[in-house]
Amino acid sequence: MSRPDDEAVPPMSSVFHLFMPLLLLVGAATPYGLQAQAEPGPPVWNVVEGSQLDVLTRRSGLLSFFGHDHLVRAERFQGTIAWDAARPERASVHLVIEAAGVRVLTSADSSDLATIQRDMELKVLRPEQFPTIEFRSETIEPREDGVRVRGALTLVGVTRPVVVDVTVAEAEPGRLRATGVFEARLSDYGIDPPSAVAGTVKVRDEITFRFDVQAERAPG
Protein backbone atom coordinates (compact mmCIF):
# COMPACT_ATOMS: atom_id res chain seq x y z
CA MET A 1 0.00 0.00 0.00
CA SER A 2 1.39 3.42 -0.96
CA ARG A 3 1.73 6.13 1.60
CA PRO A 4 -0.52 9.21 1.35
CA ASP A 5 2.56 11.42 0.82
CA ASP A 6 3.41 9.56 -2.42
CA GLU A 7 0.37 11.08 -4.14
CA ALA A 8 1.79 14.61 -3.59
CA VAL A 9 5.10 13.89 -5.36
CA PRO A 10 4.85 14.84 -9.09
CA PRO A 11 6.43 12.54 -11.69
CA MET A 12 10.00 13.38 -12.78
CA SER A 13 8.80 14.23 -16.29
CA SER A 14 6.54 16.92 -14.89
CA VAL A 15 9.42 18.40 -12.89
CA PHE A 16 11.60 18.47 -16.02
CA HIS A 17 8.97 20.33 -18.04
CA LEU A 18 8.38 22.74 -15.19
CA PHE A 19 12.03 23.80 -14.96
CA MET A 20 12.91 23.69 -18.68
CA PRO A 21 12.10 27.41 -19.29
CA LEU A 22 14.27 28.33 -16.32
CA LEU A 23 17.18 26.26 -17.63
CA LEU A 24 16.91 27.92 -21.03
CA LEU A 25 16.91 31.36 -19.43
CA VAL A 26 20.02 30.57 -17.41
CA GLY A 27 21.75 29.27 -20.54
CA ALA A 28 21.01 32.52 -22.37
CA ALA A 29 22.61 34.43 -19.52
CA THR A 30 25.77 32.33 -19.45
CA PRO A 31 28.83 34.49 -18.64
CA TYR A 32 30.70 35.96 -21.61
CA GLY A 33 33.72 33.74 -21.12
CA LEU A 34 31.64 30.56 -21.39
CA GLN A 35 30.07 31.51 -24.71
CA ALA A 36 31.56 32.15 -28.09
CA GLN A 37 33.86 35.15 -27.93
CA ALA A 38 32.57 38.40 -29.44
CA GLU A 39 34.30 39.61 -32.57
CA PRO A 40 37.25 41.84 -31.61
CA GLY A 41 37.29 45.45 -32.72
CA PRO A 42 39.67 46.80 -35.36
CA PRO A 43 43.28 47.60 -34.39
CA VAL A 44 43.89 51.00 -32.80
CA TRP A 45 46.39 53.47 -34.26
CA ASN A 46 47.72 56.49 -32.33
CA VAL A 47 48.28 59.79 -34.12
CA VAL A 48 51.99 60.67 -34.04
CA GLU A 49 54.38 63.51 -34.77
CA GLY A 50 54.59 64.38 -38.44
CA SER A 51 50.83 64.71 -38.81
CA GLN A 52 49.60 67.94 -40.36
CA LEU A 53 46.27 69.77 -40.24
CA ASP A 54 45.92 73.02 -42.20
CA VAL A 55 43.06 75.47 -42.64
CA LEU A 56 42.95 77.74 -45.67
CA THR A 57 40.99 81.00 -45.44
CA ARG A 58 40.27 83.14 -48.50
CA ARG A 59 39.43 86.80 -48.91
CA SER A 60 36.26 88.32 -50.36
CA GLY A 61 34.77 91.79 -50.67
CA LEU A 62 35.08 94.87 -52.82
CA LEU A 63 38.87 95.16 -52.38
CA SER A 64 39.64 91.48 -51.96
CA PHE A 65 42.46 91.71 -54.50
CA PHE A 66 44.35 93.79 -51.90
CA GLY A 67 43.90 91.09 -49.32
CA HIS A 68 45.70 87.80 -48.89
CA ASP A 69 44.66 84.21 -48.40
CA HIS A 70 45.98 82.77 -45.16
CA LEU A 71 47.25 79.34 -44.26
CA VAL A 72 46.55 78.35 -40.66
CA ARG A 73 48.12 75.26 -39.12
CA ALA A 74 47.23 73.21 -36.04
CA GLU A 75 50.60 72.44 -34.47
CA ARG A 76 49.41 70.41 -31.49
CA PHE A 77 46.83 67.66 -31.77
CA GLN A 78 46.37 64.05 -30.81
CA GLY A 79 43.93 61.26 -31.49
CA THR A 80 43.22 57.66 -32.34
CA ILE A 81 42.08 55.77 -35.41
CA ALA A 82 40.49 52.32 -35.22
CA TRP A 83 41.17 50.75 -38.60
CA ASP A 84 41.11 47.38 -40.32
CA ALA A 85 41.60 47.54 -44.09
CA ALA A 86 39.58 44.35 -44.51
CA ARG A 87 36.58 45.87 -42.66
CA PRO A 88 36.70 49.64 -43.23
CA GLU A 89 33.06 50.12 -42.22
CA ARG A 90 34.05 49.27 -38.62
CA ALA A 91 36.57 52.10 -38.42
CA SER A 92 36.37 55.13 -36.13
CA VAL A 93 38.28 58.39 -35.72
CA HIS A 94 38.73 60.76 -32.79
CA LEU A 95 40.93 63.86 -33.03
CA VAL A 96 41.51 66.59 -30.43
CA ILE A 97 43.29 69.81 -31.42
CA GLU A 98 44.69 72.35 -28.96
CA ALA A 99 43.23 75.71 -29.96
CA ALA A 100 46.19 77.53 -28.41
CA GLY A 101 48.49 75.67 -30.82
CA VAL A 102 46.84 76.99 -33.99
CA ARG A 103 49.20 79.33 -35.89
CA VAL A 104 48.88 81.62 -38.92
CA LEU A 105 51.68 80.69 -41.32
CA THR A 106 51.26 82.97 -44.35
CA SER A 107 50.41 86.64 -44.62
CA ALA A 108 51.53 89.84 -46.35
CA ASP A 109 54.39 90.62 -43.97
CA SER A 110 55.60 89.88 -40.46
CA SER A 111 53.71 92.75 -38.81
CA ASP A 112 50.47 91.72 -40.52
CA LEU A 113 51.06 88.15 -39.39
CA ALA A 114 51.20 89.13 -35.72
CA THR A 115 48.00 91.17 -36.02
CA ILE A 116 46.10 88.36 -37.73
CA GLN A 117 47.34 85.84 -35.16
CA ARG A 118 46.09 88.04 -32.34
CA ASP A 119 42.73 88.64 -34.01
CA MET A 120 42.27 84.94 -34.66
CA GLU A 121 42.88 84.12 -31.02
CA LEU A 122 40.80 86.94 -29.52
CA LYS A 123 37.92 87.13 -31.99
CA VAL A 124 37.62 83.63 -33.46
CA LEU A 125 39.12 80.71 -31.54
CA ARG A 126 39.15 82.15 -27.98
CA PRO A 127 41.33 79.30 -26.65
CA GLU A 128 40.96 80.30 -22.99
CA GLN A 129 37.22 79.71 -23.26
CA PHE A 130 37.32 76.86 -25.79
CA PRO A 131 40.66 75.05 -25.32
CA THR A 132 40.05 72.27 -27.84
CA ILE A 133 38.69 71.64 -31.32
CA GLU A 134 37.37 68.11 -31.67
CA PHE A 135 36.33 65.73 -34.42
CA ARG A 136 34.60 62.41 -33.76
CA SER A 137 33.40 60.03 -36.48
CA GLU A 138 29.93 58.54 -36.43
CA THR A 139 29.70 56.33 -39.52
CA ILE A 140 32.22 55.08 -42.09
CA GLU A 141 31.23 54.20 -45.65
CA PRO A 142 33.71 52.32 -47.88
CA ARG A 143 34.44 53.92 -51.25
CA GLU A 144 36.45 52.79 -54.25
CA ASP A 145 39.33 55.13 -53.42
CA GLY A 146 38.98 55.26 -49.63
CA VAL A 147 36.20 55.89 -47.14
CA ARG A 148 33.54 58.52 -46.56
CA VAL A 149 33.52 59.61 -42.94
CA ARG A 150 30.44 61.22 -41.44
CA GLY A 151 31.10 62.79 -38.09
CA ALA A 152 30.83 65.82 -35.84
CA LEU A 153 33.22 68.78 -35.67
CA THR A 154 33.17 70.87 -32.50
CA LEU A 155 34.56 74.39 -32.87
CA VAL A 156 34.23 77.16 -30.23
CA GLY A 157 31.79 74.96 -28.33
CA VAL A 158 29.46 74.42 -31.30
CA THR A 159 29.06 70.96 -32.85
CA ARG A 160 28.02 70.50 -36.46
CA PRO A 161 27.95 67.48 -38.81
CA VAL A 162 30.63 67.19 -41.49
CA VAL A 163 31.31 64.71 -44.28
CA VAL A 164 34.91 63.92 -45.20
CA ASP A 165 36.28 61.74 -48.00
CA VAL A 166 39.47 60.13 -46.72
CA THR A 167 42.21 58.15 -48.41
CA VAL A 168 43.78 55.62 -46.03
CA ALA A 169 46.94 53.63 -46.68
CA GLU A 170 49.43 51.67 -44.62
CA ALA A 171 52.53 53.56 -45.71
CA GLU A 172 54.78 50.99 -44.07
CA PRO A 173 54.24 48.10 -41.64
CA GLY A 174 52.76 49.46 -38.43
CA ARG A 175 52.25 52.99 -39.79
CA LEU A 176 49.02 54.41 -41.19
CA ARG A 177 48.44 57.53 -43.29
CA ALA A 178 45.07 59.25 -43.75
CA THR A 179 44.66 62.25 -46.06
CA GLY A 180 41.73 64.35 -47.18
CA VAL A 181 40.11 67.74 -47.69
CA PHE A 182 36.75 69.12 -46.55
CA GLU A 183 35.02 72.47 -46.16
CA ALA A 184 33.04 74.14 -43.40
CA ARG A 185 31.30 77.48 -42.89
CA LEU A 186 32.35 79.83 -40.11
CA SER A 187 28.75 81.00 -39.73
CA ASP A 188 27.65 77.44 -38.91
CA TYR A 189 29.70 77.77 -35.73
CA GLY A 190 28.45 81.23 -34.84
CA ILE A 191 31.65 82.89 -36.07
CA ASP A 192 31.36 86.17 -37.95
CA PRO A 193 34.08 86.16 -40.64
CA PRO A 194 36.69 88.81 -39.71
CA SER A 195 37.00 91.89 -41.94
CA ALA A 196 39.43 94.74 -42.47
CA VAL A 197 39.70 98.05 -44.32
CA ALA A 198 36.24 99.24 -43.24
CA GLY A 199 34.67 95.98 -44.34
CA THR A 200 35.91 96.15 -47.93
CA VAL A 201 38.15 93.11 -47.36
CA LYS A 202 36.91 90.18 -45.32
CA VAL A 203 37.42 86.46 -44.87
CA ARG A 204 35.02 84.24 -46.80
CA ASP A 205 32.52 82.25 -44.81
CA GLU A 206 33.83 79.00 -46.32
CA ILE A 207 37.11 77.62 -44.99
CA THR A 208 38.99 74.57 -46.24
CA PHE A 209 40.49 71.92 -43.97
CA ARG A 210 43.35 69.86 -45.36
CA PHE A 211 44.91 67.04 -43.35
CA ASP A 212 47.68 64.48 -43.58
CA VAL A 213 47.48 62.33 -40.46
CA GLN A 214 50.18 59.81 -39.55
CA ALA A 215 49.44 57.10 -36.99
CA GLU A 216 51.29 54.15 -35.49
CA ARG A 217 49.66 50.92 -34.46
CA ALA A 218 49.16 50.68 -30.72
CA PRO A 219 50.76 47.71 -28.91
CA GLY A 220 48.58 44.70 -28.29
PDB file of N, CA and C in Angstrom, residues 116-127:
ATOM      1  N   ILE A 116      47.092  89.381 -37.380  1.00  0.00           N
ATOM      2  CA  ILE A 116      46.104  88.359 -37.732  1.00  0.00           C
ATOM      3  C   ILE A 116      46.089  87.237 -36.695  1.00  0.00           C
ATOM      4  N   GLN A 117      47.272  86.867 -36.200  1.00  0.00           N
ATOM      5  CA  GLN A 117      47.344  85.839 -35.164  1.00  0.00           C
ATOM      6  C   GLN A 117      46.572  86.275 -33.924  1.00  0.00           C
ATOM      7  N   ARG A 118      46.779  87.526 -33.519  1.00  0.00           N
ATOM      8  CA  ARG A 118      46.090  88.042 -32.336  1.00  0.00           C
ATOM      9  C   ARG A 118      44.578  88.088 -32.556  1.00  0.00           C
ATOM     10  N   ASP A 119      44.159  88.570 -33.726  1.00  0.00           N
ATOM     11  CA  ASP A 119      42.725  88.645 -34.011  1.00  0.00           C
ATOM     12  C   ASP A 119      42.091  87.260 -34.047  1.00  0.00           C
ATOM     13  N   MET A 120      42.802  86.298 -34.606  1.00  0.00           N
ATOM     14  CA  MET A 120      42.270  84.940 -34.664  1.00  0.00           C
ATOM     15  C   MET A 120      42.048  84.380 -33.262  1.00  0.00           C
ATOM     16  N   GLU A 121      42.997  84.632 -32.380  1.00  0.00           N
ATOM     17  CA  GLU A 121      42.885  84.116 -31.017  1.00  0.00           C
ATOM     18  C   GLU A 121      41.793  84.834 -30.229  1.00  0.00           C
ATOM     19  N   LEU A 122      41.735  86.167 -30.341  1.00  0.00           N
ATOM     20  CA  LEU A 122      40.803  86.943 -29.525  1.00  0.00           C
ATOM     21  C   LEU A 122      39.376  86.937 -30.065  1.00  0.00           C
ATOM     22  N   LYS A 123      39.238  86.951 -31.398  1.00  0.00           N
ATOM     23  CA  LYS A 123      37.916  87.125 -31.995  1.00  0.00           C
ATOM     24  C   LYS A 123      37.304  85.845 -32.550  1.00  0.00           C
ATOM     25  N   VAL A 124      38.148  84.844 -32.824  1.00  0.00           N
ATOM     26  CA  VAL A 124      37.624  83.633 -33.464  1.00  0.00           C
ATOM     27  C   VAL A 124      37.731  82.412 -32.553  1.00  0.00           C
ATOM     28  N   LEU A 125      38.941  81.970 -32.258  1.00  0.00           N
ATOM     29  CA  LEU A 125      39.121  80.705 -31.535  1.00  0.00           C
ATOM     30  C   LEU A 125      38.883  80.826 -30.036  1.00  0.00           C
ATOM     31  N   ARG A 126      39.301  81.926 -29.432  1.00  0.00           N
ATOM     32  CA  ARG A 126      39.152  82.152 -27.981  1.00  0.00           C
ATOM     33  C   ARG A 126      39.582  80.913 -27.177  1.00  0.00           C
ATOM     34  N   PRO A 127      40.860  80.549 -27.265  1.00  0.00           N
ATOM     35  CA  PRO A 127      41.334  79.300 -26.651  1.00  0.00           C
ATOM     36  C   PRO A 127      41.173  79.222 -25.137  1.00  0.00           C
TER      37      PRO A 127
END
